[in-house]
Tab-separated table of C-alpha atoms and ligand atoms in Angstrom:
chain	number	residue	atom	x	y	z
A	300	MET	CA	27.622	18.771	-32.368
A	301	ALA	CA	26.508	21.372	-34.905
A	302	ASN	CA	23.605	19.293	-36.194
A	303	MET	CA	22.137	18.222	-32.855
A	304	THR	CA	18.357	18.327	-32.720
A	305	ASP	CA	16.935	20.739	-30.176
A	306	LEU	CA	13.193	20.391	-29.773
A	307	ASN	CA	13.114	23.713	-27.926
A	308	LYS	CA	13.854	25.419	-31.228
A	309	ASP	CA	10.533	24.236	-32.664
A	310	MET	CA	8.569	26.071	-29.974
A	311	ALA	CA	7.124	29.535	-30.458
A	312	ARG	CA	6.772	29.933	-26.699
A	313	VAL	CA	6.412	28.149	-23.388
A	314	LEU	CA	2.747	28.090	-22.373
A	315	VAL	CA	3.064	26.252	-19.047
A	316	SER	CA	6.503	25.912	-17.473
A	317	LYS	CA	7.927	22.879	-15.643
A	318	GLU	CA	7.644	24.787	-12.377
A	319	GLN	CA	4.017	25.763	-12.978
A	320	ILE	CA	3.152	22.155	-13.819
A	321	ALA	CA	4.852	20.818	-10.693
A	322	ALA	CA	3.088	23.325	-8.428
A	323	ARG	CA	-0.339	22.658	-9.934
A	324	VAL	CA	0.094	18.862	-9.882
A	325	ALA	CA	0.946	19.068	-6.172
A	326	GLU	CA	-2.275	21.040	-5.545
A	327	LEU	CA	-4.364	18.592	-7.559
A	328	GLY	CA	-2.732	15.713	-5.684
A	329	LYS	CA	-3.861	17.147	-2.354
A	330	GLN	CA	-7.378	17.802	-3.575
A	331	ILE	CA	-7.778	14.361	-5.156
A	332	SER	CA	-6.275	12.613	-2.098
A	333	ALA	CA	-8.837	14.338	0.128
A	334	ASP	CA	-11.726	13.561	-2.232
A	335	TYR	CA	-10.903	9.855	-2.446
A	336	ASP	CA	-9.786	9.352	1.123
A	337	GLY	CA	-11.084	6.009	2.385
A	338	LYS	CA	-12.491	5.085	-1.042
A	339	ASP	CA	-11.568	2.317	-3.439
A	340	VAL	CA	-10.215	4.116	-6.501
A	341	VAL	CA	-8.695	2.928	-9.749
A	342	VAL	CA	-6.690	5.676	-11.444
A	343	VAL	CA	-6.577	5.100	-15.197
A	344	CYS	CA	-3.841	6.551	-17.376
A	345	ILE	CA	-4.869	7.177	-20.958
A	346	LEU	CA	-1.797	6.347	-22.987
A	347	LYS	CA	0.251	7.846	-24.307
A	348	GLY	CA	-0.445	11.532	-23.786
A	349	ALA	CA	-1.161	11.354	-20.052
A	350	VAL	CA	2.040	9.495	-19.201
A	351	HIS	CA	3.945	12.276	-17.441
A	352	PHE	CA	0.877	13.835	-15.832
A	353	PHE	CA	-0.212	10.425	-14.528
A	354	SER	CA	3.242	9.614	-13.228
A	355	ASP	CA	3.595	12.926	-11.373
A	356	LEU	CA	-0.011	13.091	-10.194
A	357	THR	CA	-0.130	9.578	-8.769
A	358	ARG	CA	3.043	10.260	-6.784
A	359	ALA	CA	1.294	13.295	-5.314
A	360	LEU	CA	-1.584	11.097	-4.073
A	361	THR	CA	-1.561	9.988	-0.479
A	362	CYS	CA	-4.770	7.939	-0.661
A	363	GLN	CA	-4.815	4.239	-1.418
A	364	MET	CA	-5.216	3.680	-5.143
A	365	GLU	CA	-4.676	1.175	-7.918
A	366	MET	CA	-3.047	2.147	-11.206
A	367	ASP	CA	-4.342	0.989	-14.531
A	368	PHE	CA	-3.599	1.813	-18.141
A	369	MET	CA	-5.671	2.142	-21.242
A	370	SER	CA	-4.500	2.749	-24.744
A	371	ILE	CA	-6.926	4.106	-27.256
A	372	SER	CA	-6.633	5.143	-30.832
A	373	SER	CA	-9.000	7.647	-32.305
A	374	TYR	CA	-10.240	7.696	-35.821
A	375	GLY	CA	-9.202	11.018	-37.244
A	376	ASN	CA	-5.957	12.824	-37.847
A	377	SER	CA	-3.484	14.014	-35.241
A	378	ARG	CA	-5.088	17.432	-34.831
A	379	LYS	CA	-8.774	16.527	-34.981
A	380	THR	CA	-10.480	13.586	-33.340
A	381	SER	CA	-13.749	12.047	-34.406
A	382	GLY	CA	-14.469	11.011	-30.843
A	383	VAL	CA	-15.006	7.391	-31.750
A	384	VAL	CA	-12.129	5.502	-30.229
A	385	ARG	CA	-10.865	1.979	-30.540
A	386	ILE	CA	-9.513	0.353	-27.399
A	387	VAL	CA	-5.998	-0.824	-28.218
A	388	LYS	CA	-5.321	-1.928	-24.643
A	389	ASP	CA	-8.088	-2.158	-22.087
A	390	ILE	CA	-7.657	-1.749	-18.336
A	391	ASP	CA	-6.981	-4.960	-16.398
A	392	ALA	CA	-9.113	-4.088	-13.382
A	393	ASP	CA	-12.755	-4.963	-12.950
A	394	ILE	CA	-14.189	-1.538	-12.092
A	395	THR	CA	-17.690	-2.658	-11.180
A	396	GLY	CA	-18.679	-0.890	-7.967
A	397	ARG	CA	-15.334	0.928	-7.740
A	398	HIS	CA	-14.436	4.594	-8.143
A	399	VAL	CA	-12.635	5.437	-11.368
A	400	LEU	CA	-10.466	8.470	-12.015
A	401	ILE	CA	-9.505	8.877	-15.663
A	402	VAL	CA	-6.274	10.801	-16.205
A	403	GLU	CA	-5.955	12.445	-19.619
A	404	ASP	CA	-3.591	14.971	-21.143
A	405	ILE	CA	-6.082	17.398	-22.651
A	406	MET	CA	-9.774	17.923	-23.231
A	407	ASP	CA	-10.318	19.566	-26.578
A	408	SER	CA	-13.627	18.857	-28.349
A	409	GLY	CA	-14.402	16.523	-25.443
A	410	LEU	CA	-15.538	13.812	-27.854
A	411	THR	CA	-12.842	11.313	-26.858
A	412	LEU	CA	-13.568	11.512	-23.130
A	413	ASN	CA	-17.295	11.590	-23.732
A	414	TYR	CA	-17.055	8.306	-25.609
A	415	LEU	CA	-14.608	6.778	-23.163
A	416	THR	CA	-16.750	7.696	-20.168
A	417	MET	CA	-19.722	6.066	-21.860
A	418	LEU	CA	-17.704	2.885	-22.481
A	419	LEU	CA	-16.560	2.655	-18.849
A	420	GLN	CA	-19.957	3.646	-17.455
A	421	ALA	CA	-21.393	0.488	-19.003
A	422	ARG	CA	-19.243	-1.506	-16.538
A	423	GLU	CA	-21.159	0.057	-13.649
A	424	PRO	CA	-18.431	1.705	-11.592
A	425	ALA	CA	-19.361	3.527	-8.364
A	426	SER	CA	-18.304	6.800	-10.010
A	427	ILE	CA	-16.220	8.160	-12.860
A	428	ARG	CA	-14.293	11.402	-12.689
A	429	ILE	CA	-11.849	12.960	-15.118
A	430	ALA	CA	-8.558	14.710	-14.386
A	431	CYS	CA	-7.042	16.612	-17.320
A	432	LEU	CA	-3.787	18.475	-17.317
A	433	LEU	CA	-5.120	20.918	-19.919
A	434	ASP	CA	-8.541	22.089	-20.943
A	435	LYS	CA	-9.493	24.020	-24.072
A	436	PRO	CA	-13.126	24.874	-23.249
A	437	GLU	CA	-13.505	27.053	-26.369
A	438	ARG	CA	-13.277	23.936	-28.507
A	439	ARG	CA	-15.929	21.870	-26.747
A	440	GLU	CA	-18.401	20.041	-28.974
A	441	CYS	CA	-20.309	18.136	-26.295
A	442	ALA	CA	-21.567	18.652	-22.761
A	443	ILE	CA	-18.629	17.371	-20.747
A	444	SER	CA	-16.023	19.005	-18.548
A	445	PRO	CA	-13.179	17.613	-16.467
A	446	ASP	CA	-13.635	17.327	-12.694
A	447	TYR	CA	-9.998	18.266	-12.098
A	448	VAL	CA	-8.131	20.605	-14.428
A	449	GLY	CA	-4.501	21.585	-14.377
A	450	PHE	CA	-4.702	24.606	-16.665
A	451	ILE	CA	-7.323	26.174	-18.874
A	452	ILE	CA	-5.593	27.144	-22.093
A	453	PRO	CA	-6.515	29.080	-25.234
A	454	ASN	CA	-7.296	27.452	-28.535
A	455	GLU	CA	-3.751	26.765	-29.659
A	456	PHE	CA	-2.012	23.533	-30.605
A	457	VAL	CA	0.374	22.565	-27.841
A	458	VAL	CA	2.954	19.841	-27.320
A	459	GLY	CA	5.192	18.627	-24.518
A	460	TYR	CA	4.757	16.989	-21.110
A	461	GLY	CA	3.186	14.009	-22.890
A	462	LEU	CA	1.378	15.811	-25.686
A	463	ASP	CA	2.589	15.039	-29.167
A	464	PHE	CA	2.620	16.132	-32.746
A	465	ASP	CA	2.815	13.031	-34.946
A	466	GLY	CA	4.271	11.046	-32.061
A	467	PHE	CA	7.057	13.494	-31.263
A	468	TYR	CA	7.687	16.166	-28.607
A	469	ARG	CA	6.188	14.130	-25.736
A	470	ASN	CA	9.513	14.318	-23.903
A	471	VAL	CA	9.620	18.128	-23.839
A	472	PRO	CA	9.365	18.888	-20.087
A	473	TYR	CA	6.990	21.876	-20.412
A	474	VAL	CA	3.863	22.620	-22.441
A	475	GLY	CA	4.765	24.721	-25.446
A	476	VAL	CA	3.077	26.245	-28.435
A	477	MET	CA	4.747	25.041	-31.600
A	478	LYS	CA	5.918	27.324	-34.338
A	479	PRO	CA	3.110	27.112	-36.926
A	480	GLU	CA	5.567	26.320	-39.722
A	481	LYS	CA	6.539	23.137	-37.862
A	482	TYR	CA	3.107	21.539	-38.141
A	483	GLN	CA	1.465	23.213	-41.114
B	261	IMP	P1	-10.874	15.619	-28.062
B	261	IMP	O1	-11.611	14.349	-28.320
B	261	IMP	O2	-11.091	16.599	-29.188
B	261	IMP	O3	-11.158	16.235	-26.711
B	261	IMP	O4	-9.351	15.289	-28.211
B	261	IMP	C1	-8.559	14.856	-27.225
B	261	IMP	C2	-7.261	14.343	-27.803
B	261	IMP	O5	-6.808	15.116	-28.913
B	261	IMP	C3	-6.185	14.460	-26.759
B	261	IMP	O6	-6.094	13.300	-25.967
B	261	IMP	C4	-4.955	14.688	-27.612
B	261	IMP	O7	-4.401	13.455	-28.000
B	261	IMP	C5	-5.438	15.387	-28.835
B	261	IMP	N1	-5.217	16.839	-28.740
B	261	IMP	C6	-6.152	17.808	-28.637
B	261	IMP	N2	-5.591	19.023	-28.595
B	261	IMP	C7	-4.250	18.829	-28.669
B	261	IMP	C8	-3.116	19.718	-28.645
B	261	IMP	O8	-3.196	20.957	-28.558
B	261	IMP	N3	-1.905	19.123	-28.743
B	261	IMP	C9	-1.732	17.775	-28.827
B	261	IMP	N4	-2.760	16.913	-28.834
B	261	IMP	C10	-4.014	17.432	-28.757
B	262	MG	MG1	-4.054	11.847	-26.644
């Protein structure tokens, strides 16, 4: 087994551990359950990055909710988004008059979620809120902030727990900072 791949070796350090993620997701679950208690909410997973966060967060919700999924592709490279996104797979639900909670992996420039919120707003939902596992406020290029945040992190490129570099590392169970030589 000398040549086995170990993704852990590509990490410079763990930024948010499995245990920290689990504890924070449980807290967010309680808060979100209380906020949406008795309301009609559609929780939308933005594929693929939010997959683990969405899966853990929704299981921490005790309120009645419907799951939906949206897949978007942004024009830009893997490290910098233009903000203009193409809907690859739209949600199935009609959200008119309903509460929408968007679940995303990370808010960086904010351009993606700004655009996405605008797209969904046009369908006249009762409300739209955003839950992000990670937030890099230093990088913001527009006036938007998540309503629920797992962790505020510094301006570093991270992978794991859904976040990728060129499609890989999403299965790493923690959020890690990659060794610069691995993505430069
Ligand atoms: P924004 O439009 O700049 O806020 O970009 C958001 C998207 O960029 C996220 O959904 C991620 O796909 C990607 N992204 C931003 N920062 C990182 C990072 O540190 N690691 C992995 N993906 C990131
Ligand atoms: Mg993404």
